[in-house]
């Protein structure tokens, strides 16, 4: 594959996301990690903070580029001249939403197709929202997020 986009909120990036990034970067010449800027949810980290954390944790993977985008993912894909979207599947609970999303994207722009990578088993339960909840109550998040993210999370909740 020439290039692909891995889109998400990444609020914040977890070891589960990083696993998908590393694995998909081996499948294409260039992987664009696209940080969504117009989520309906209020994010914990600003889009710049999310982009910077992703840049830091992917700095050793030469073919990964981190960008933010707003608007429709398929429009971003068209602008970047990319035909492949990567998404991660954790459990069957992800399936219904991801199926609708990929079919909708394909209906809007038939040049774009979605490829799914299944999560590595050790991260199958991991989500950004779970990590936020643990950090909020002062729990140990070191098994769930890359090292540079740990202090920034505690700083958000506990100053
Ligand atoms: P979104 O708000 O678009 O779902 P997320 O940042 O939560 O964004 O997730 C981005 C992508 O990463 C989604 O495809 C999601 O299924 C996938 N993902 C999230 N956590 C994991 C994980 N632990 N293992 C594999 N894929 C994951």
Coordinates of N, CA, C and O and ligand atoms in Angstrom, one line a residue:
X1 N 0.8 -1.2 0.0 CA 0.0 0.0 0.0 C 0.9 1.2 0.0 O 1.9 1.3 0.7
X2 N 0.4 2.2 -0.7 CA 1.2 3.5 -0.8 C 1.0 4.3 0.5 O 1.9 4.5 1.2
X3 N -0.3 4.7 0.8 CA -0.5 5.4 2.0 C -1.8 5.1 2.6 O -2.7 4.6 1.9
X4 N -1.9 5.4 3.9 CA -3.2 5.1 4.6 C -3.3 6.2 5.7 O -2.4 6.8 6.1
X5 N -4.6 6.3 6.1 CA -4.9 7.2 7.2 C -5.5 6.4 8.4 O -6.4 5.6 8.2
X6 N -4.9 6.7 9.6 CA -5.5 6.1 10.8 C -6.1 7.2 11.6 O -5.4 8.0 12.2
X7 N -7.4 7.4 11.5 CA -8.1 8.5 12.1 C -8.6 8.2 13.5 O -8.9 7.0 13.8
X8 N -8.7 9.2 14.4 CA -9.3 8.9 15.7 C -9.3 10.2 16.5 O -8.8 11.2 16.1
X9 N -9.8 10.1 17.7 CA -9.8 11.2 18.6 C -8.5 11.2 19.4 O -8.0 12.3 19.7
X10 N -8.0 10.1 19.7 CA -6.7 9.9 20.5 C -6.6 10.9 21.7 O -5.7 11.6 21.8
X11 N -7.6 10.7 22.5 CA -7.8 11.7 23.7 C -7.6 10.9 25.0 O -8.6 10.8 25.7
X12 N -6.5 10.4 25.4 CA -5.2 10.5 24.7 C -4.8 9.2 23.9 O -5.6 8.3 24.0
X13 N -3.7 9.3 23.2 CA -3.2 8.0 22.6 C -2.9 7.0 23.7 O -2.3 7.3 24.7
X14 N -3.3 5.7 23.4 CA -3.1 4.6 24.4 C -2.1 3.6 23.7 O -1.8 3.7 22.5
X15 N -1.7 2.7 24.5 CA -0.8 1.6 23.9 C -1.5 0.8 22.9 O -0.9 0.2 22.0
X16 N -2.9 0.7 23.0 CA -3.7 0.1 22.0 C -3.6 0.8 20.6 O -3.4 0.2 19.6
X17 N -3.7 2.1 20.7 CA -3.5 2.9 19.4 C -2.1 2.7 18.9 O -2.0 2.5 17.7
X18 N -1.1 2.8 19.7 CA 0.2 2.7 19.3 C 0.5 1.4 18.6 O 1.3 1.3 17.6
X19 N -0.1 0.3 19.1 CA 0.1 -1.0 18.5 C -0.5 -1.0 17.1 O 0.1 -1.5 16.2
X20 N -1.7 -0.4 16.9 CA -2.3 -0.3 15.6 C -1.4 0.5 14.7 O -1.2 0.2 13.5
X21 N -0.8 1.6 15.2 CA 0.0 2.5 14.4 C 1.3 1.7 13.9 O 1.6 1.7 12.7
X22 N 1.9 1.0 14.9 CA 3.1 0.3 14.5 C 2.9 -0.8 13.5 O 3.6 -0.9 12.5
X23 N 1.8 -1.5 13.7 CA 1.5 -2.6 12.7 C 1.0 -2.1 11.4 O 1.4 -2.6 10.4
X24 N 0.3 -1.0 11.3 CA -0.2 -0.5 10.0 C 1.0 0.2 9.3 O 1.0 0.2 8.1
X25 N 1.9 0.8 10.1 CA 3.0 1.5 9.4 C 3.9 0.5 8.6 O 4.6 0.8 7.7
X26 N 3.9 -0.8 9.0 CA 4.6 -1.8 8.2 C 3.9 -2.2 7.0 O 4.5 -2.9 6.1
X27 N 2.6 -1.8 6.9 CA 1.8 -2.3 5.7 C 1.8 -1.2 4.6 O 1.3 -1.5 3.5
X28 N 2.3 0.0 4.9 CA 2.2 1.0 3.8 C 3.5 1.9 3.8 O 4.2 1.9 4.8
X29 N 3.6 2.6 2.7 CA 4.8 3.4 2.6 C 4.7 4.6 3.6 O 5.7 5.0 4.2
X30 N 3.5 5.2 3.6 CA 3.3 6.3 4.5 C 2.0 6.2 5.3 O 0.9 6.0 4.7
X31 N 2.1 6.3 6.6 CA 0.8 6.3 7.5 C 0.6 7.7 8.0 O 1.5 8.3 8.7
X32 N -0.6 8.2 7.7 CA -1.0 9.5 8.3 C -1.9 9.2 9.5 O -2.9 8.6 9.4
X33 N -1.5 9.6 10.7 CA -2.4 9.5 11.9 C -3.2 10.8 11.9 O -2.6 11.9 12.0
X34 N -4.5 10.7 11.7 CA -5.3 11.9 11.6 C -6.1 12.1 12.9 O -6.9 11.3 13.3
X35 N -5.8 13.3 13.5 CA -6.5 13.6 14.8 C -7.7 14.5 14.6 O -7.6 15.6 14.0
X36 N -8.8 13.9 14.9 CA -10.1 14.6 14.6 C -10.3 15.8 15.5 O -10.2 15.7 16.7
X37 N -10.6 16.9 14.9 CA -10.7 18.2 15.6 C -12.1 18.6 15.9 O -12.4 19.6 16.5
X38 N -13.1 17.9 15.4 CA -14.5 18.3 15.6 C -15.4 17.3 16.2 O -16.6 17.2 15.8
X39 N -14.9 16.6 17.2 CA -15.7 15.6 17.9 C -16.8 16.3 18.6 O -16.6 17.4 19.1
X40 N -17.9 15.7 18.8 CA -19.0 16.2 19.6 C -18.7 16.1 21.1 O -19.2 16.9 21.9
X41 N -17.8 15.2 21.4 CA -17.4 15.1 22.8 C -16.5 16.2 23.1 O -15.7 16.6 22.3
X42 N -16.5 16.7 24.4 CA -15.5 17.7 24.8 C -14.3 16.9 25.2 O -14.3 16.1 26.1
X43 N -13.2 17.2 24.5 CA -12.0 16.4 24.7 C -11.2 16.9 26.0 O -11.4 18.0 26.4
X44 N -10.5 16.0 26.6 CA -9.6 16.3 27.8 C -8.4 17.1 27.3 O -8.1 18.2 27.8
X45 N -7.8 16.7 26.1 CA -6.7 17.4 25.6 C -7.1 18.1 24.3 O -7.9 17.6 23.5
X46 N -6.5 19.3 24.1 CA -6.7 20.1 22.9 C -6.2 19.3 21.7 O -5.3 18.4 21.9
X47 N -6.6 19.7 20.6 CA -6.1 19.0 19.4 C -4.6 19.1 19.3 O -3.9 18.1 18.9
X48 N -4.0 20.3 19.6 CA -2.6 20.4 19.5 C -1.8 19.5 20.5 O -0.8 18.9 20.2
X49 N -2.4 19.4 21.7 CA -1.8 18.5 22.7 C -1.8 17.1 22.2 O -0.9 16.4 22.4
X50 N -2.9 16.7 21.6 CA -3.1 15.3 21.1 C -2.1 15.0 20.0 O -1.4 14.0 20.0
X51 N -2.0 16.0 19.1 CA -1.0 15.9 18.0 C 0.4 15.8 18.5 O 1.2 14.9 18.1
X52 N 0.7 16.7 19.5 CA 2.1 16.7 20.0 C 2.5 15.4 20.7 O 3.6 14.8 20.6
X53 N 1.5 14.8 21.5 CA 1.8 13.6 22.2 C 2.0 12.4 21.1 O 2.9 11.6 21.3
X54 N 1.2 12.4 20.1 CA 1.3 11.4 19.1 C 2.6 11.5 18.3 O 3.3 10.5 18.0
X55 N 3.1 12.8 18.1 CA 4.3 13.0 17.4 C 5.5 12.4 18.3 O 6.4 11.8 17.8
X56 N 5.4 12.7 19.6 CA 6.4 12.3 20.5 C 6.5 10.8 20.5 O 7.6 10.2 20.4
X57 N 5.4 10.1 20.6 CA 5.4 8.6 20.8 C 5.7 7.9 19.5 O 5.9 6.7 19.5
X58 N 5.6 8.6 18.3 CA 5.9 7.9 17.0 C 7.1 8.4 16.4 O 7.4 8.2 15.2
X59 N 7.9 9.2 17.1 CA 9.1 9.9 16.5 C 10.1 8.9 15.9 O 10.9 9.2 15.0
X60 N 10.1 7.6 16.4 CA 11.1 6.7 15.9 C 10.5 5.8 14.7 O 11.2 4.9 14.3
X61 N 9.3 6.1 14.3 CA 8.8 5.4 13.2 C 8.8 6.4 12.0 O 8.0 7.3 11.9
X62 N 9.7 6.2 11.1 CA 10.0 7.2 10.1 C 8.8 7.5 9.1 O 8.7 8.6 8.6
X63 N 8.0 6.5 8.8 CA 7.0 6.7 7.8 C 5.6 7.1 8.4 O 4.6 6.9 7.8
X64 N 5.6 7.6 9.7 CA 4.4 8.0 10.3 C 4.4 9.6 10.3 O 5.3 10.2 10.7
X65 N 3.3 10.1 9.9 CA 3.1 11.6 9.9 C 1.8 11.8 10.7 O 0.8 11.2 10.5
X66 N 1.8 12.8 11.6 CA 0.7 13.1 12.5 C 0.1 14.5 12.0 O 0.8 15.4 11.9
X67 N -1.2 14.5 11.8 CA -1.9 15.7 11.3 C -3.2 15.8 12.0 O -3.8 14.8 12.3
X68 N -3.7 17.0 12.2 CA -5.1 17.1 12.6 C -6.0 17.4 11.4 O -5.5 17.9 10.4
X69 N -7.3 17.1 11.5 CA -8.2 17.4 10.5 C -9.6 17.8 11.1 O -9.9 17.3 12.2
X70 N -10.3 18.6 10.4 CA -11.7 18.8 10.8 C -12.6 18.5 9.6 O -12.1 18.5 8.5
X71 N -13.9 18.4 9.8 CA -14.8 18.1 8.7 C -14.8 16.6 8.5 O -14.5 15.8 9.4
X72 N -15.2 16.2 7.3 CA -15.4 14.8 7.0 C -14.1 14.1 6.7 O -13.2 14.6 6.0
X73 N -14.0 12.9 7.3 CA -12.8 12.0 7.1 C -12.5 11.8 5.6 O -11.4 11.8 5.1
X74 N -13.6 11.5 4.8 CA -13.4 11.2 3.4 C -12.9 12.4 2.6 O -12.1 12.3 1.7
X75 N -13.2 13.6 3.1 CA -12.7 14.8 2.4 C -11.2 15.0 2.7 O -10.4 15.3 1.9
X76 N -10.9 14.7 4.0 CA -9.4 14.7 4.4 C -8.7 13.7 3.6 O -7.6 14.0 3.1
X77 N -9.2 12.5 3.4 CA -8.6 11.4 2.6 C -8.4 11.9 1.2 O -7.3 11.7 0.6
X78 N -9.4 12.6 0.6 CA -9.3 13.0 -0.8 C -8.2 14.1 -0.9 O -7.3 14.0 -1.8
X79 N -8.2 15.0 0.1 CA -7.1 16.1 0.1 C -5.7 15.5 0.1 O -4.8 16.0 -0.5
X80 N -5.6 14.4 0.9 CA -4.3 13.8 1.1 C -4.0 12.8 0.0 O -2.9 12.1 0.0
X81 N -4.9 12.6 -0.9 CA -4.8 11.6 -1.9 C -4.6 10.2 -1.4 O -3.7 9.4 -1.9
X82 N -5.4 9.9 -0.4 CA -5.3 8.5 0.3 C -6.6 7.8 0.0 O -7.7 8.3 0.1
X83 N -6.4 6.5 -0.2 CA -7.6 5.7 -0.5 C -7.9 4.7 0.6 O -9.0 4.0 0.6
X84 N -7.0 4.5 1.6 CA -7.2 3.5 2.6 C -7.3 4.1 4.0 O -6.4 4.9 4.4
X85 N -8.4 3.7 4.7 CA -8.5 4.1 6.1 C -8.3 2.9 7.0 O -8.8 1.8 6.7
X86 N -7.5 3.1 8.0 CA -7.3 2.0 9.0 C -8.1 2.3 10.2 O -8.1 3.4 10.7
X87 N -8.8 1.2 10.7 CA -9.5 1.3 12.0 C -9.1 0.1 12.8 O -8.8 -1.0 12.3
X88 N -9.2 0.2 14.1 CA -8.9 -0.9 15.0 C -10.2 -1.5 15.5 O -11.1 -0.8 15.8
X89 N -10.2 -2.8 15.6 CA -11.4 -3.5 16.2 C -11.0 -4.2 17.4 O -10.1 -5.0 17.4
X90 N -11.7 -3.8 18.5 CA -11.3 -4.5 19.8 C -12.2 -5.7 20.1 O -11.8 -6.8 20.3
X91 N -13.5 -5.4 20.1 CA -14.4 -6.5 20.5 C -15.7 -6.3 19.6 O -15.8 -5.4 18.8
X92 N -16.6 -7.3 19.7 CA -17.8 -7.2 18.8 C -18.6 -5.9 19.1 O -19.2 -5.4 18.2
X93 N -18.4 -5.3 20.2 CA -19.1 -4.1 20.5 C -18.6 -2.9 19.6 O -19.4 -2.0 19.3
X94 N -17.4 -3.0 19.1 CA -17.0 -2.0 18.1 C -17.6 -2.2 16.7 O -17.6 -1.3 15.9
X95 N -18.0 -3.4 16.5 CA -18.3 -3.8 15.1 C -19.4 -3.1 14.4 O -19.3 -2.6 13.3
X96 N -20.5 -2.9 15.2 CA -21.7 -2.3 14.5 C -21.4 -0.9 14.1 O -21.7 -0.4 13.0
X97 N -20.8 -0.1 15.0 CA -20.5 1.3 14.8 C -19.5 1.4 13.6 O -19.6 2.2 12.7
X98 N -18.4 0.6 13.7 CA -17.4 0.6 12.7 C -17.9 0.2 11.3 O -17.5 0.8 10.3
X99 N -18.8 -0.7 11.3 CA -19.4 -1.2 10.0 C -20.2 0.0 9.4 O -20.0 0.3 8.2
X100 N -21.0 0.6 10.2 CA -21.8 1.7 9.7 C -20.9 2.9 9.2 O -21.1 3.5 8.1
X101 N -19.9 3.2 10.0 CA -18.9 4.2 9.6 C -18.2 3.9 8.3 O -18.2 4.8 7.4
X102 N -17.7 2.7 8.1 CA -17.0 2.4 6.9 C -17.9 2.4 5.7 O -17.6 2.8 4.6
X103 N -19.2 1.9 5.9 CA -20.1 1.9 4.8 C -20.5 3.3 4.4 O -20.7 3.6 3.2
X104 N -20.7 4.1 5.4 CA -21.1 5.5 5.1 C -20.0 6.2 4.4 O -20.2 6.9 3.4
X105 N -18.7 6.1 4.9 CA -17.6 6.7 4.2 C -17.5 6.2 2.7 O -17.2 7.0 1.8
X106 N -17.7 4.9 2.5 CA -17.6 4.4 1.2 C -18.7 5.0 0.3 O -18.5 5.2 -0.9
X107 N -19.9 5.2 0.9 CA -21.0 5.7 0.1 C -20.7 7.1 -0.3 O -21.1 7.6 -1.4
X108 N -20.1 7.9 0.6 CA -19.8 9.3 0.3 C -18.7 9.4 -0.7 O -18.7 10.3 -1.6
X109 N -17.7 8.6 -0.5 CA -16.5 8.6 -1.5 C -16.1 7.2 -1.8 O -15.5 6.5 -1.0
X110 N -16.5 6.7 -3.0 CA -16.3 5.3 -3.3 C -14.8 5.0 -3.6 O -14.5 3.8 -3.8
X111 N -14.0 6.0 -3.6 CA -12.6 5.7 -3.8 C -11.9 5.2 -2.5 O -10.8 4.7 -2.5
X112 N -12.7 5.5 -1.4 CA -12.1 5.2 -0.1 C -12.6 3.8 0.5 O -13.8 3.6 0.5
X113 N -11.7 3.0 1.0 CA -12.0 1.8 1.6 C -11.4 1.7 3.0 O -10.3 2.3 3.2
X114 N -12.1 1.0 3.9 CA -11.5 0.9 5.3 C -11.0 -0.5 5.5 O -11.6 -1.5 5.2
X115 N -9.8 -0.6 6.1 CA -9.2 -1.8 6.5 C -9.2 -1.9 8.0 O -8.8 -0.9 8.7
X116 N -9.6 -3.1 8.5 CA -9.6 -3.2 10.0 C -8.5 -4.1 10.5 O -8.2 -5.2 9.9
X117 N -7.8 -3.6 11.5 CA -6.8 -4.5 12.2 C -7.5 -4.9 13.5 O -8.0 -4.0 14.2
X118 N -7.4 -6.2 13.9 CA -7.9 -6.6 15.2 C -6.8 -6.3 16.2 O -5.6 -6.4 16.0
X119 N -7.3 -5.9 17.4 CA -6.4 -5.5 18.5 C -5.5 -6.6 18.9 O -6.0 -7.8 18.9
X120 N -4.3 -6.3 19.4 CA -3.5 -7.3 20.0 C -4.2 -7.7 21.3 O -4.8 -6.8 22.0
X121 N -4.2 -8.9 21.7 CA -5.1 -9.4 22.8 C -4.8 -8.6 24.1 O -5.8 -8.3 24.9
X122 N -3.6 -8.2 24.4 CA -3.3 -7.5 25.7 C -4.0 -6.1 25.7 O -4.0 -5.5 26.8
X123 N -4.4 -5.6 24.6 CA -5.0 -4.3 24.6 C -6.5 -4.3 24.3 O -7.1 -3.3 24.0
X124 N -7.1 -5.5 24.3 CA -8.4 -5.6 23.7 C -9.5 -4.9 24.6 O -10.6 -4.6 24.1
X125 N -9.2 -4.6 25.8 CA -10.1 -4.0 26.7 C -9.8 -2.5 26.9 O -10.5 -1.7 27.6
X126 N -8.8 -2.0 26.2 CA -8.2 -0.7 26.5 C -8.9 0.4 25.7 O -9.1 0.3 24.5
X127 N -9.3 1.5 26.4 CA -9.9 2.6 25.7 C -9.5 3.9 26.3 O -9.1 3.9 27.5
X128 N -9.5 5.0 25.6 CA -9.1 6.3 26.1 C -10.0 6.7 27.3 O -9.5 7.2 28.3
X129 N -11.3 6.4 27.2 CA -12.2 6.8 28.2 C -11.9 6.0 29.5 O -12.0 6.6 30.6
X130 N -11.6 4.8 29.4 CA -11.2 4.0 30.6 C -10.0 4.6 31.3 O -9.9 4.7 32.5
X131 N -9.0 4.9 30.5 CA -7.7 5.5 31.0 C -8.0 6.8 31.7 O -7.5 7.1 32.8
X132 N -8.9 7.6 31.1 CA -9.2 8.9 31.7 C -9.9 8.7 33.1 O -9.6 9.4 34.1
X133 N -10.7 7.7 33.2 CA -11.4 7.4 34.5 C -10.4 7.0 35.5 O -10.5 7.5 36.7
X134 N -9.5 6.1 35.2 CA -8.5 5.7 36.1 C -7.6 6.8 36.6 O -7.4 7.0 37.8
X135 N -7.2 7.7 35.6 CA -6.3 8.8 36.0 C -7.0 9.8 36.9 O -6.5 10.4 37.8
X136 N -8.3 10.0 36.6 CA -9.1 11.0 37.4 C -9.1 10.6 38.9 O -9.1 11.5 39.7
X137 N -9.2 9.3 39.1 CA -9.2 8.8 40.5 C -7.8 8.5 41.1 O -7.7 7.8 42.1
X138 N -6.8 8.9 40.3 CA -5.4 8.7 40.8 C -4.8 7.3 40.7 O -3.8 7.0 41.3
X139 N -5.5 6.5 39.9 CA -5.0 5.1 39.7 C -3.8 5.1 38.8 O -3.4 6.1 38.1
X140 N -3.2 3.9 38.7 CA -1.9 3.7 37.9 C -2.3 3.4 36.4 O -2.9 2.4 36.1
X141 N -1.8 4.3 35.6 CA -2.1 4.2 34.1 C -0.9 3.8 33.3 O -1.0 3.7 32.1
X142 N 0.2 3.4 34.0 CA 1.4 3.2 33.3 C 1.4 2.0 32.4 O 2.2 1.8 31.4
X143 N 0.5 1.0 32.6 CA 0.3 -0.1 31.7 C -0.5 0.2 30.5 O -0.6 -0.7 29.6
X144 N -1.1 1.3 30.5 CA -2.1 1.6 29.4 C -1.7 2.7 28.4 O -2.2 2.7 27.3
X145 N -0.8 3.6 28.8 CA -0.5 4.7 27.9 C 1.0 4.8 27.8 O 1.8 4.4 28.7
X146 N 1.6 5.3 26.6 CA 3.0 5.5 26.5 C 3.5 6.5 27.6 O 2.8 7.4 28.0
X147 N 4.8 6.3 28.0 CA 5.4 7.1 29.1 C 5.1 8.6 29.0 O 4.7 9.2 30.0
X148 N 5.3 9.2 27.9 CA 5.2 10.7 27.8 C 3.7 11.2 28.1 O 3.5 12.3 28.4
X149 N 2.8 10.3 28.0 CA 1.4 10.6 28.3 C 1.1 10.6 29.8 O 0.2 11.4 30.2
X150 N 1.8 9.8 30.5 CA 1.4 9.6 31.9 C 1.3 10.9 32.7 O 0.3 11.2 33.3
X151 N 2.4 11.6 32.8 CA 2.5 12.9 33.6 C 1.5 13.9 33.1 O 0.9 14.6 33.9
X152 N 1.3 14.0 31.8 CA 0.4 15.0 31.2 C -1.1 14.6 31.6 O -1.9 15.6 31.8
X153 N -1.4 13.4 31.8 CA -2.7 13.0 32.2 C -2.9 13.4 33.7 O -3.9 14.0 34.0
X154 N -2.0 13.0 34.6 CA -2.1 13.4 36.0 C -2.1 14.9 36.1 O -2.9 15.4 37.0
X155 N -1.4 15.6 35.3 CA -1.3 17.1 35.4 C -2.7 17.7 35.1 O -3.2 18.6 35.7
X156 N -3.4 17.1 34.1 CA -4.7 17.6 33.8 C -5.7 17.4 34.9 O -6.5 18.3 35.2
X157 N -5.6 16.3 35.6 CA -6.6 16.0 36.7 C -6.2 16.5 38.0 O -7.0 16.9 38.9
X158 N -4.9 16.5 38.3 CA -4.5 16.8 39.7 C -3.5 18.0 39.7 O -2.8 18.2 40.8
X159 N -3.4 18.7 38.6 CA -2.5 19.9 38.6 C -1.1 19.5 38.8 O -0.3 20.2 39.4
Ligands
LIG1 P1 -12.8 7.4 17.8 O1 -13.4 8.5 18.6 O2 -12.8 7.8 16.3 O3 -13.4 6.1 18.0 P2 -10.5 6.6 19.2 O4 -9.3 7.5 19.4 O5 -11.3 6.2 20.4 O6 -11.3 7.4 18.1 O7 -10.0 5.3 18.4 C1 -9.5 5.4 17.1 C2 -9.4 4.0 16.5 O8 -8.6 3.2 17.3 C3 -10.7 3.3 16.4 O9 -10.7 2.5 15.2 C4 -10.7 2.4 17.6 O10 -11.5 1.2 17.4 C5 -9.3 2.0 17.6 N1 -8.9 1.6 19.0 C6 -9.1 2.3 20.1 N2 -8.5 1.6 21.2 C7 -7.9 0.5 20.6 C8 -7.2 -0.7 21.2 N3 -7.1 -0.8 22.5 N4 -6.8 -1.6 20.3 C9 -7.1 -1.5 19.0 N5 -7.7 -0.5 18.4 C10 -8.2 0.5 19.2

